[in-house]
Amino acid sequence: MIPFAPFEPDRTRYAIDASTAQINAIPVKDGWGPLPDLVPVSQALNAPCLGAWSVRKQDGTYRIIAATATDIFEMSAIDYSWAVISGPSAPYAVPVGDRWSATKFGQLLILCNLGGPAQYLDVDVGTEFADLPGSPPWARYCATIGEYLALGYIAGHPNRFMLSGIGDAGFWTLGQRGCDLQDFADGEEIMNIQGGERGAILSHRTAFTEIALTAGGDYSFTTRVINPSRGVFAPLSVVPIGPGNFVYYAQDGFFMGVAGQPIGAERVDMWFQELADSQYLNQVRGYPDPFRKIAWFQAQGVTGEKFLLGYHWQLDRWCFADNNVSEMCIMATPGITWDGIEALFPDWDSADIPWDSALLSGGALRFAAFTTDNRLGFFTGEPRAARLTTADVQLSTNSRSFVQQARAVADCPDFTLTAITSDKHGGARTEGQPVPPYPATGVCHFRSSALLHAFRMEIPQGTDWKHAIGIDPVARPEGRR
């Protein structure tokens, strides 16, 4: 059997344990599985989303919040429309290329960006956002660290880090109640804050710093550089994957953790550099799908279309999807009723939501995204059209092969196989015609003579399948020419 190997396009196409072309399939333990399609559920925002969150109230229900460059909205659970809940400082002015940063501080949802004052909402009883009290500085990033609200990349001071007073997100008088700041001489600008109960990790452009909270004394925190030679190039690419661990995009590729363990070298780094538009590499964005254990990185290609590159952190494997989405997020499903389905689709035949979908039960947290027309959707739909390709393999030792048939080792009922042949290593590759399986046996019949054979399996949109492992060809040896 020729396996559908891990997606590692930096490798040679002759390596049987690597594949240079897999699209819209995700890694599973025994090969590859389907990538669910994005199902839009909301009405459209009036502008591109620059941040979205689901926040849990104390009664166990969720509120769905989204923000644009000028306003903040809440989604209705009845007709999935968006109501403006902006504060008195609106319309906001998020800088071009920037996004909202958010953190939950107790029952307060706090949002910030460099273009105006930080905003807050009591998620239990609040009806609209307001300016955060205490006149905190404008900042690009916010996080909760123990009992402090932390701000990083302060307007006019990109290397500055600041804590509020202890237990009070609205107290910003320096020197009192633990409110303090630090300007970092090394590492350049702050790119990300990952907060925890006892401290945080600051990602700089060229370094990583550990923040440790102190118990009393003259300082509320201490700092320690934990990696002086590795940092984050794309600030929005940092994806938490566990306590104290994360993956990110640096100037020379993809890495894991503060130690800078390479995860993309000799696998996807060079391919990514060639596919992505170099002008927008610092805008690469990452977001975790914790249910499938995949960190998705979105980039803009040289054609102008966006794509997704995924890293499965438990299986240590990569995948690729051609979804062109705008904003990604983890969102509580709204719970679509029968009336809600009628509100979303023109007729029942158009409703492509599986009946066991999490969309039909509200409150389930799922990986979500906004479409290019600004509608919130969930990756809970039917499987996307997928394409899986094997390596170029010499099936007969020291000779050509004549392939008579091939069987897909997969539980997929609907697909085609295409034989891709070449007469020598480094020679031109020729693609045959797609061949469907014979209904009675599931075998695809070929008459293909070549030195090297690869097989491409194409699975149509909406096909019900779970696993695709590889191709089992039947071939007989031929001569050397």
Coordinates of C-alpha atoms in Angstrom, one line a residue:
M1 CA 0.0 0.0 0.0
I2 CA 1.1 3.6 -0.8
P3 CA 0.1 5.7 2.2
F4 CA -1.5 9.1 2.2
A5 CA 1.5 10.4 4.1
P6 CA 1.8 13.5 6.3
F7 CA 1.6 16.8 4.5
E8 CA 5.2 18.1 4.3
P9 CA 5.6 20.0 1.0
D10 CA 9.2 21.0 1.7
R11 CA 10.1 17.3 1.2
T12 CA 10.7 15.6 -2.1
R13 CA 7.8 14.0 -3.9
Y14 CA 9.7 10.7 -4.0
A15 CA 9.6 10.3 -0.2
I16 CA 7.0 7.7 0.6
D17 CA 6.6 9.1 4.2
A18 CA 5.7 12.6 3.0
S19 CA 3.2 14.2 0.7
T20 CA 3.5 17.5 -1.1
A21 CA -0.3 17.9 -1.8
Q22 CA -3.1 17.3 0.6
I23 CA -6.1 19.7 0.6
N24 CA -9.1 20.0 2.9
A25 CA -8.4 16.9 5.0
I26 CA -7.2 16.9 8.7
P27 CA -4.8 14.5 10.4
V28 CA -6.2 11.6 12.3
K29 CA -4.4 8.7 14.0
D30 CA -5.0 6.3 11.1
G31 CA -4.4 8.7 8.1
W32 CA -6.7 11.5 7.2
G33 CA -10.2 12.6 8.0
P34 CA -12.8 15.1 6.6
L35 CA -12.7 18.8 7.2
P36 CA -16.2 20.1 8.0
D37 CA -17.4 23.0 6.0
L38 CA -18.2 26.4 7.5
V39 CA -22.0 26.9 8.1
P40 CA -22.9 30.6 8.3
V41 CA -25.6 31.2 10.9
S42 CA -25.8 34.9 11.7
Q43 CA -26.9 37.8 9.7
A44 CA -24.0 40.0 8.4
L45 CA -22.1 42.6 10.3
N46 CA -21.9 46.0 8.6
A47 CA -18.1 45.7 8.4
P48 CA -15.3 43.1 8.7
C49 CA -15.1 41.5 12.2
L50 CA -11.9 42.4 14.1
G51 CA -12.6 40.2 17.1
A52 CA -15.4 38.0 18.4
W53 CA -16.0 36.2 21.7
S54 CA -18.6 34.1 23.6
V55 CA -18.8 35.0 27.3
R56 CA -20.5 32.9 29.9
K57 CA -22.8 34.4 32.4
Q58 CA -23.1 33.1 35.9
D59 CA -26.4 31.5 35.1
G60 CA -24.6 29.3 32.5
T61 CA -25.9 31.0 29.4
Y62 CA -23.6 32.7 26.8
R63 CA -23.5 36.1 25.2
I64 CA -22.0 36.4 21.7
I65 CA -20.0 39.6 21.1
A66 CA -18.3 40.8 17.9
A67 CA -16.5 44.0 17.2
T68 CA -15.6 46.0 14.0
A69 CA -13.3 48.9 13.6
T70 CA -16.0 51.3 14.8
D71 CA -18.6 49.4 16.9
I72 CA -19.3 46.5 19.2
F73 CA -22.3 44.2 18.6
E74 CA -24.2 41.4 20.4
M75 CA -25.9 38.6 18.4
S76 CA -29.6 37.9 19.0
A77 CA -30.4 34.3 19.8
I78 CA -33.8 34.7 18.0
D79 CA -33.0 36.0 14.5
Y80 CA -29.2 36.0 14.7
S81 CA -29.0 39.7 13.9
W82 CA -26.5 42.0 15.5
A83 CA -27.4 44.8 17.9
V84 CA -25.0 47.7 18.6
I85 CA -23.8 47.7 22.2
S86 CA -21.0 50.2 21.8
G87 CA -20.2 52.7 24.6
P88 CA -20.1 56.5 24.5
S89 CA -16.6 56.6 23.0
A90 CA -18.0 55.0 19.7
P91 CA -17.5 55.2 16.9
Y92 CA -14.1 53.6 17.7
A93 CA -11.0 54.0 15.6
V94 CA -9.1 50.7 15.5
P95 CA -5.9 51.4 13.5
V96 CA -5.6 49.8 10.1
G97 CA -4.0 46.3 10.4
D98 CA -4.8 46.2 14.2
R99 CA -7.5 44.2 16.0
W100 CA -9.3 44.2 19.3
S101 CA -7.7 42.3 22.2
A102 CA -9.9 40.8 24.9
T103 CA -9.8 39.3 28.4
K104 CA -12.3 38.2 31.0
F105 CA -11.6 39.8 34.4
G106 CA -14.1 38.3 36.8
Q107 CA -17.4 39.0 35.2
L108 CA -16.1 41.9 33.1
L109 CA -15.3 41.5 29.5
I110 CA -12.5 44.0 28.7
L111 CA -11.5 45.0 25.2
C112 CA -8.7 47.2 24.0
N113 CA -6.9 48.5 21.0
L114 CA -4.4 51.3 20.2
G115 CA -7.0 53.6 18.8
G116 CA -8.9 54.6 21.9
P117 CA -9.8 53.9 25.6
A118 CA -10.2 50.3 26.8
Q119 CA -13.9 49.2 27.0
Y120 CA -15.6 47.0 29.5
L121 CA -19.0 45.2 29.9
D122 CA -20.5 43.4 32.9
V123 CA -21.5 40.2 31.1
D124 CA -24.2 39.4 33.6
V125 CA -26.2 42.7 33.6
G126 CA -24.5 45.1 31.2
T127 CA -26.4 46.4 28.2
E128 CA -23.6 48.4 26.6
F129 CA -19.9 48.9 26.8
A130 CA -18.2 51.8 28.6
D131 CA -14.8 53.3 29.0
L132 CA -12.7 51.4 31.6
P133 CA -12.4 53.6 34.7
G134 CA -9.1 55.0 36.0
S135 CA -8.0 56.4 32.7
P136 CA -5.7 53.4 31.8
P137 CA -3.3 54.0 28.9
W138 CA -4.4 52.9 25.4
A139 CA -2.9 49.6 24.6
R140 CA -2.8 46.9 21.9
Y141 CA -2.9 43.9 24.2
C142 CA -4.7 43.0 27.4
A143 CA -4.7 39.9 29.6
T144 CA -5.7 38.8 33.1
I145 CA -2.7 37.8 35.4
G146 CA -3.8 36.6 38.8
E147 CA -5.8 39.4 40.3
Y148 CA -4.4 42.1 37.9
L149 CA -5.4 43.4 34.5
A150 CA -2.3 43.6 32.3
L151 CA -1.7 45.9 29.4
G152 CA 1.1 45.5 26.8
Y153 CA 2.3 47.6 23.9
I154 CA 1.2 50.9 25.3
A155 CA 0.5 53.7 22.8
G156 CA 3.8 55.5 22.3
H157 CA 5.6 52.9 24.2
P158 CA 5.5 49.6 22.3
N159 CA 8.0 47.9 24.8
R160 CA 5.9 48.9 27.9
F161 CA 4.1 46.5 30.2
M162 CA 1.7 47.6 32.9
L163 CA -0.5 46.2 35.7
S164 CA -3.6 47.6 37.3
G165 CA -4.2 47.7 41.0
I166 CA -4.7 44.3 42.5
G167 CA -8.3 43.1 42.2
D168 CA -9.4 46.3 40.4
A169 CA -9.3 46.6 36.6
G170 CA -10.2 50.3 37.0
F171 CA -7.4 51.4 39.3
W172 CA -4.3 52.8 37.5
T173 CA -2.5 55.0 40.0
L174 CA 1.2 54.0 39.8
G175 CA 2.8 53.0 43.0
Q176 CA -0.5 52.2 44.8
R177 CA -2.1 48.8 45.3
G178 CA 0.4 47.1 43.1
C179 CA -0.1 49.2 40.0
D180 CA 3.2 49.2 38.2
L181 CA 4.9 49.3 34.8
Q182 CA 8.1 48.1 33.1
D183 CA 9.8 49.4 29.9
F184 CA 11.9 46.6 28.5
A185 CA 15.3 47.6 27.2
D186 CA 15.7 44.3 25.2
G187 CA 13.5 42.3 23.0
E188 CA 11.9 45.2 21.1
E189 CA 8.1 45.6 21.0
I190 CA 5.7 43.4 22.9
M191 CA 3.8 41.1 20.6
N192 CA 1.6 39.0 22.9
I193 CA 0.7 38.4 26.6
Q194 CA -0.2 35.0 27.9
G195 CA -1.5 35.4 31.4
G196 CA -1.8 32.9 34.2
E197 CA -2.6 32.7 37.9
R198 CA 1.0 33.5 39.0
G199 CA 2.5 35.4 36.1
A200 CA 2.7 35.6 32.4
I201 CA 4.9 35.1 29.3
L202 CA 5.5 38.1 27.2
S203 CA 6.4 37.6 23.6
H204 CA 8.6 40.3 22.1
R205 CA 9.7 40.6 18.5
T206 CA 13.2 39.2 19.4
A207 CA 12.8 37.6 22.9
F208 CA 10.6 36.0 25.5
T209 CA 10.2 37.4 29.0
E210 CA 8.7 35.7 32.1
I211 CA 6.6 37.9 34.4
A212 CA 6.3 36.6 38.0
L213 CA 3.9 38.1 40.5
T214 CA 5.3 38.9 43.9
A215 CA 3.7 38.7 47.3
G216 CA 4.1 42.2 48.9
G217 CA 7.3 44.2 48.8
D218 CA 8.1 47.2 46.6
Y219 CA 7.2 45.6 43.4
S220 CA 4.1 43.7 42.2
F221 CA 6.1 41.7 39.6
T222 CA 9.6 40.7 38.6
T223 CA 10.8 40.0 35.1
R224 CA 13.3 37.4 33.6
V225 CA 14.4 37.0 30.0
I226 CA 13.9 33.3 29.2
N227 CA 15.0 33.4 25.6
P228 CA 17.0 36.3 24.4
S229 CA 17.4 35.2 20.8
R230 CA 13.9 34.0 19.7
G231 CA 10.7 36.0 19.3
V232 CA 7.5 36.4 17.4
F233 CA 7.4 38.0 14.0
A234 CA 3.6 37.9 13.5
P235 CA 1.9 39.1 16.8
L236 CA -1.5 37.5 16.0
S237 CA 0.1 34.2 15.2
V238 CA 0.6 33.1 18.8
V239 CA -1.6 30.1 19.5
P240 CA -1.9 28.7 23.1
I241 CA -2.0 24.9 23.0
G242 CA -1.6 24.1 26.7
P243 CA -0.4 25.6 30.1
G244 CA 2.7 27.6 29.3
N245 CA 3.0 26.2 25.8
F246 CA 2.2 27.8 22.4
V247 CA 3.0 27.7 18.7
Y248 CA 3.8 30.8 16.6
Y249 CA 5.2 32.2 13.4
A250 CA 8.7 33.7 13.6
Q251 CA 10.6 35.4 10.8
D252 CA 12.3 32.1 9.9
G253 CA 9.4 29.7 10.2
F254 CA 7.0 28.0 12.7
F255 CA 8.1 27.2 16.2
M256 CA 6.8 25.9 19.6
G257 CA 7.3 27.3 23.1
V258 CA 9.8 29.8 24.5
A259 CA 12.7 27.4 23.7
G260 CA 11.8 27.8 20.0
Q261 CA 11.4 24.2 19.0
P262 CA 11.1 24.1 15.2
I263 CA 7.9 22.5 14.0
G264 CA 8.0 23.7 10.4
A265 CA 11.6 23.2 9.3
E266 CA 12.1 20.9 6.4
R267 CA 8.3 20.3 6.4
V268 CA 6.3 23.5 5.6
D269 CA 8.4 26.6 6.2
M270 CA 9.8 27.0 2.7
W271 CA 6.5 26.1 1.0
F272 CA 4.7 28.7 3.2
Q273 CA 7.2 31.4 2.3
E274 CA 6.6 30.8 -1.4
L275 CA 2.8 30.6 -1.1
A276 CA 2.2 33.5 1.2
D277 CA 2.5 37.1 0.1
S278 CA 5.7 38.4 1.8
Q279 CA 4.1 41.9 2.3
Y280 CA 1.6 40.4 4.7
L281 CA 3.7 37.8 6.6
N282 CA 3.6 40.0 9.8
Q283 CA -0.2 39.7 9.6
V284 CA -0.3 35.9 9.8
R285 CA -3.0 35.1 12.3
G286 CA -3.4 31.9 14.4
Y287 CA -6.2 30.4 16.4
P288 CA -6.7 27.1 18.2
D289 CA -9.3 24.5 17.4
P290 CA -9.1 22.7 20.8
F291 CA -11.6 20.1 19.8
R292 CA -9.5 18.8 16.9
K293 CA -6.2 19.8 18.5
I294 CA -5.3 21.9 15.5
A295 CA -3.6 25.4 15.5
W296 CA -4.9 27.1 12.3
F297 CA -2.7 29.8 10.8
Q298 CA -4.3 32.1 8.2
A299 CA -2.2 33.9 5.6
Q300 CA -2.8 35.8 2.4
G301 CA -1.4 34.1 -0.7
V302 CA 0.4 35.8 -3.6
T303 CA -2.9 35.6 -5.6
G304 CA -4.7 37.7 -3.0
E305 CA -6.8 34.7 -1.6
K306 CA -6.4 33.7 2.0
F307 CA -5.7 30.1 3.1
L308 CA -5.4 28.1 6.2
L309 CA -2.4 26.0 7.3
G310 CA -3.0 23.8 10.3
Y311 CA -0.7 22.1 12.9
H312 CA -2.1 19.2 14.8
W313 CA -0.1 19.5 18.0
Q314 CA -0.8 16.1 19.4
L315 CA 0.0 14.2 16.2
D316 CA 2.8 16.6 15.2
R317 CA 1.4 16.8 11.7
W318 CA 0.4 19.6 9.3
C319 CA -2.6 20.1 7.0
F320 CA -3.8 22.6 4.5
A321 CA -7.3 24.1 3.7
D322 CA -8.4 26.5 1.0
N323 CA -11.0 28.3 3.2
N324 CA -11.1 32.0 2.7
V325 CA -12.5 33.2 6.0
S326 CA -12.0 36.5 7.8
E327 CA -12.0 36.2 11.6
M328 CA -11.6 33.0 13.5
C329 CA -12.8 32.4 17.1
I330 CA -14.0 29.8 19.7
M331 CA -17.7 30.5 20.0
A332 CA -20.7 29.0 21.9
T333 CA -23.3 27.7 19.4
P334 CA -26.6 29.7 19.5
G335 CA -28.9 26.7 19.4
I336 CA -30.8 26.8 16.2
T337 CA -34.5 26.1 16.4
W338 CA -36.8 25.0 13.6
D339 CA -37.9 28.6 13.2
G340 CA -34.2 29.6 13.2
I341 CA -33.5 27.2 10.3
E342 CA -36.3 28.8 8.3
A343 CA -34.7 32.2 9.1
L344 CA -31.3 31.1 7.8
F345 CA -32.2 29.1 4.7
P346 CA -34.7 29.9 1.9
D347 CA -36.1 26.4 2.0
W348 CA -35.6 23.0 3.7
D349 CA -33.7 21.6 0.8
S350 CA -31.1 24.3 1.2
A351 CA -30.5 23.5 4.9
D352 CA -27.2 21.6 4.7
I353 CA -26.8 21.3 8.5
P354 CA -26.4 17.7 9.7
W355 CA -29.2 16.7 12.1
D356 CA -26.7 15.7 14.7
S357 CA -24.8 19.0 14.4
A358 CA -23.8 20.9 17.6
L359 CA -25.5 23.9 16.0
L360 CA -28.9 22.5 17.0
S361 CA -28.0 22.4 20.7
G362 CA -27.1 25.8 22.2
G363 CA -24.0 26.4 24.4
A364 CA -21.7 23.9 22.8
L365 CA -18.3 25.6 22.3
R366 CA -17.0 25.1 18.7
F367 CA -14.4 26.5 16.4
A368 CA -16.0 29.3 14.4
A369 CA -15.2 31.9 11.8
F370 CA -16.7 34.9 9.9
T371 CA -17.2 34.5 6.2
T372 CA -15.9 37.1 3.7
D373 CA -19.4 38.6 3.7
N374 CA -19.2 39.1 7.5
R375 CA -21.5 36.3 8.7
L376 CA -20.6 34.2 11.7
G377 CA -20.4 30.5 11.0
F378 CA -19.3 27.2 12.6
F379 CA -17.2 24.4 11.2
T380 CA -20.0 21.9 11.7
G381 CA -21.2 21.4 8.1
E382 CA -20.8 18.6 5.6
P383 CA -17.2 17.5 4.6
R384 CA -15.5 19.8 2.2
A385 CA -14.3 18.6 -1.1
A386 CA -10.9 16.9 -0.4
R387 CA -7.9 16.0 -2.4
L388 CA -5.3 13.4 -1.2
T389 CA -2.1 12.6 -3.1
T390 CA 0.5 9.9 -2.6
A391 CA 4.3 10.1 -3.2
D392 CA 5.7 9.2 -6.6
V393 CA 6.6 5.5 -6.1
Q394 CA 8.5 3.0 -8.2
L395 CA 6.2 -0.1 -7.8
S396 CA 8.6 -2.6 -9.4
T397 CA 12.3 -2.9 -8.4
N398 CA 14.6 -1.7 -11.1
S399 CA 11.9 -1.6 -13.8
R400 CA 8.8 0.1 -15.0
S401 CA 5.3 -1.0 -13.9
F402 CA 2.0 -1.6 -15.6
V403 CA -0.8 -0.6 -13.2
Q404 CA -4.0 -2.6 -13.8
Q405 CA -6.1 -1.5 -10.9
A406 CA -6.0 0.3 -7.6
R407 CA -8.1 0.2 -4.5
A408 CA -8.5 3.1 -2.1
V409 CA -8.0 2.0 1.5
A410 CA -10.7 4.3 2.9
D411 CA -14.3 4.3 4.1
C412 CA -15.3 6.7 1.4
P413 CA -18.3 5.7 -0.9
D414 CA -17.8 8.3 -3.5
F415 CA -14.4 9.3 -5.0
T416 CA -12.2 9.2 -8.1
L417 CA -8.6 8.1 -8.5
T418 CA -6.2 9.7 -11.0
A419 CA -2.9 8.1 -11.9
I420 CA 0.1 10.5 -12.1
T421 CA 3.0 9.0 -14.0
S422 CA 6.6 9.8 -15.0
D423 CA 9.2 7.9 -17.0
K424 CA 12.2 8.9 -14.9
H425 CA 13.1 10.7 -11.7
G426 CA 13.0 14.4 -12.5
G427 CA 11.0 13.8 -15.6
A428 CA 7.7 15.3 -16.7
R429 CA 4.6 14.1 -14.8
T430 CA 1.5 13.1 -16.8
E431 CA -2.0 13.0 -15.3
G432 CA -4.5 10.5 -16.5
Q433 CA -8.2 10.7 -16.4
P434 CA -10.1 10.5 -13.1
V435 CA -11.4 7.0 -12.6
P436 CA -14.4 6.2 -10.3
P437 CA -14.5 2.8 -8.5
Y438 CA -16.4 -0.1 -9.9
P439 CA -19.6 -0.3 -7.8
A440 CA -19.5 -4.0 -7.0
T441 CA -15.8 -4.1 -5.9
G442 CA -14.7 -0.6 -5.1
V443 CA -11.7 -1.1 -7.5
C444 CA -10.5 1.5 -10.0
H445 CA -9.3 0.0 -13.3
F446 CA -6.2 1.5 -15.1
R447 CA -4.0 0.8 -18.0
S448 CA -1.0 2.8 -17.0
S449 CA 2.7 2.1 -17.9
A450 CA 5.5 4.2 -16.2
L451 CA 8.5 4.1 -14.0
L452 CA 6.9 6.1 -11.3
H453 CA 3.3 6.2 -10.2
A454 CA 1.4 8.5 -7.8
F455 CA -2.3 8.5 -7.1
R456 CA -4.6 11.4 -6.4
M457 CA -7.9 10.7 -4.6
E458 CA -10.6 13.3 -5.0
I459 CA -13.6 13.2 -2.7
P460 CA -16.6 15.4 -3.6
Q461 CA -18.2 18.0 -1.3
G462 CA -20.7 16.5 1.2
T463 CA -19.4 12.9 0.9
D464 CA -19.8 10.9 4.2
W465 CA -16.4 9.6 5.1
K466 CA -14.2 9.3 8.2
H467 CA -10.8 7.8 7.3
A468 CA -8.6 7.7 4.2
I469 CA -5.3 5.7 4.6
G470 CA -3.8 5.1 1.2
I471 CA -3.9 3.4 -2.1
D472 CA -3.3 -0.3 -2.8
P473 CA -2.3 -0.7 -6.5
V474 CA -2.0 -4.0 -8.5
A475 CA 0.9 -3.8 -11.0
R476 CA 3.1 -6.1 -13.0
P477 CA 6.8 -5.4 -13.9
E478 CA 7.8 -4.3 -17.3
G479 CA 11.1 -3.5 -18.9
R480 CA 13.5 -0.8 -17.9
R481 CA 12.5 1.5 -20.8

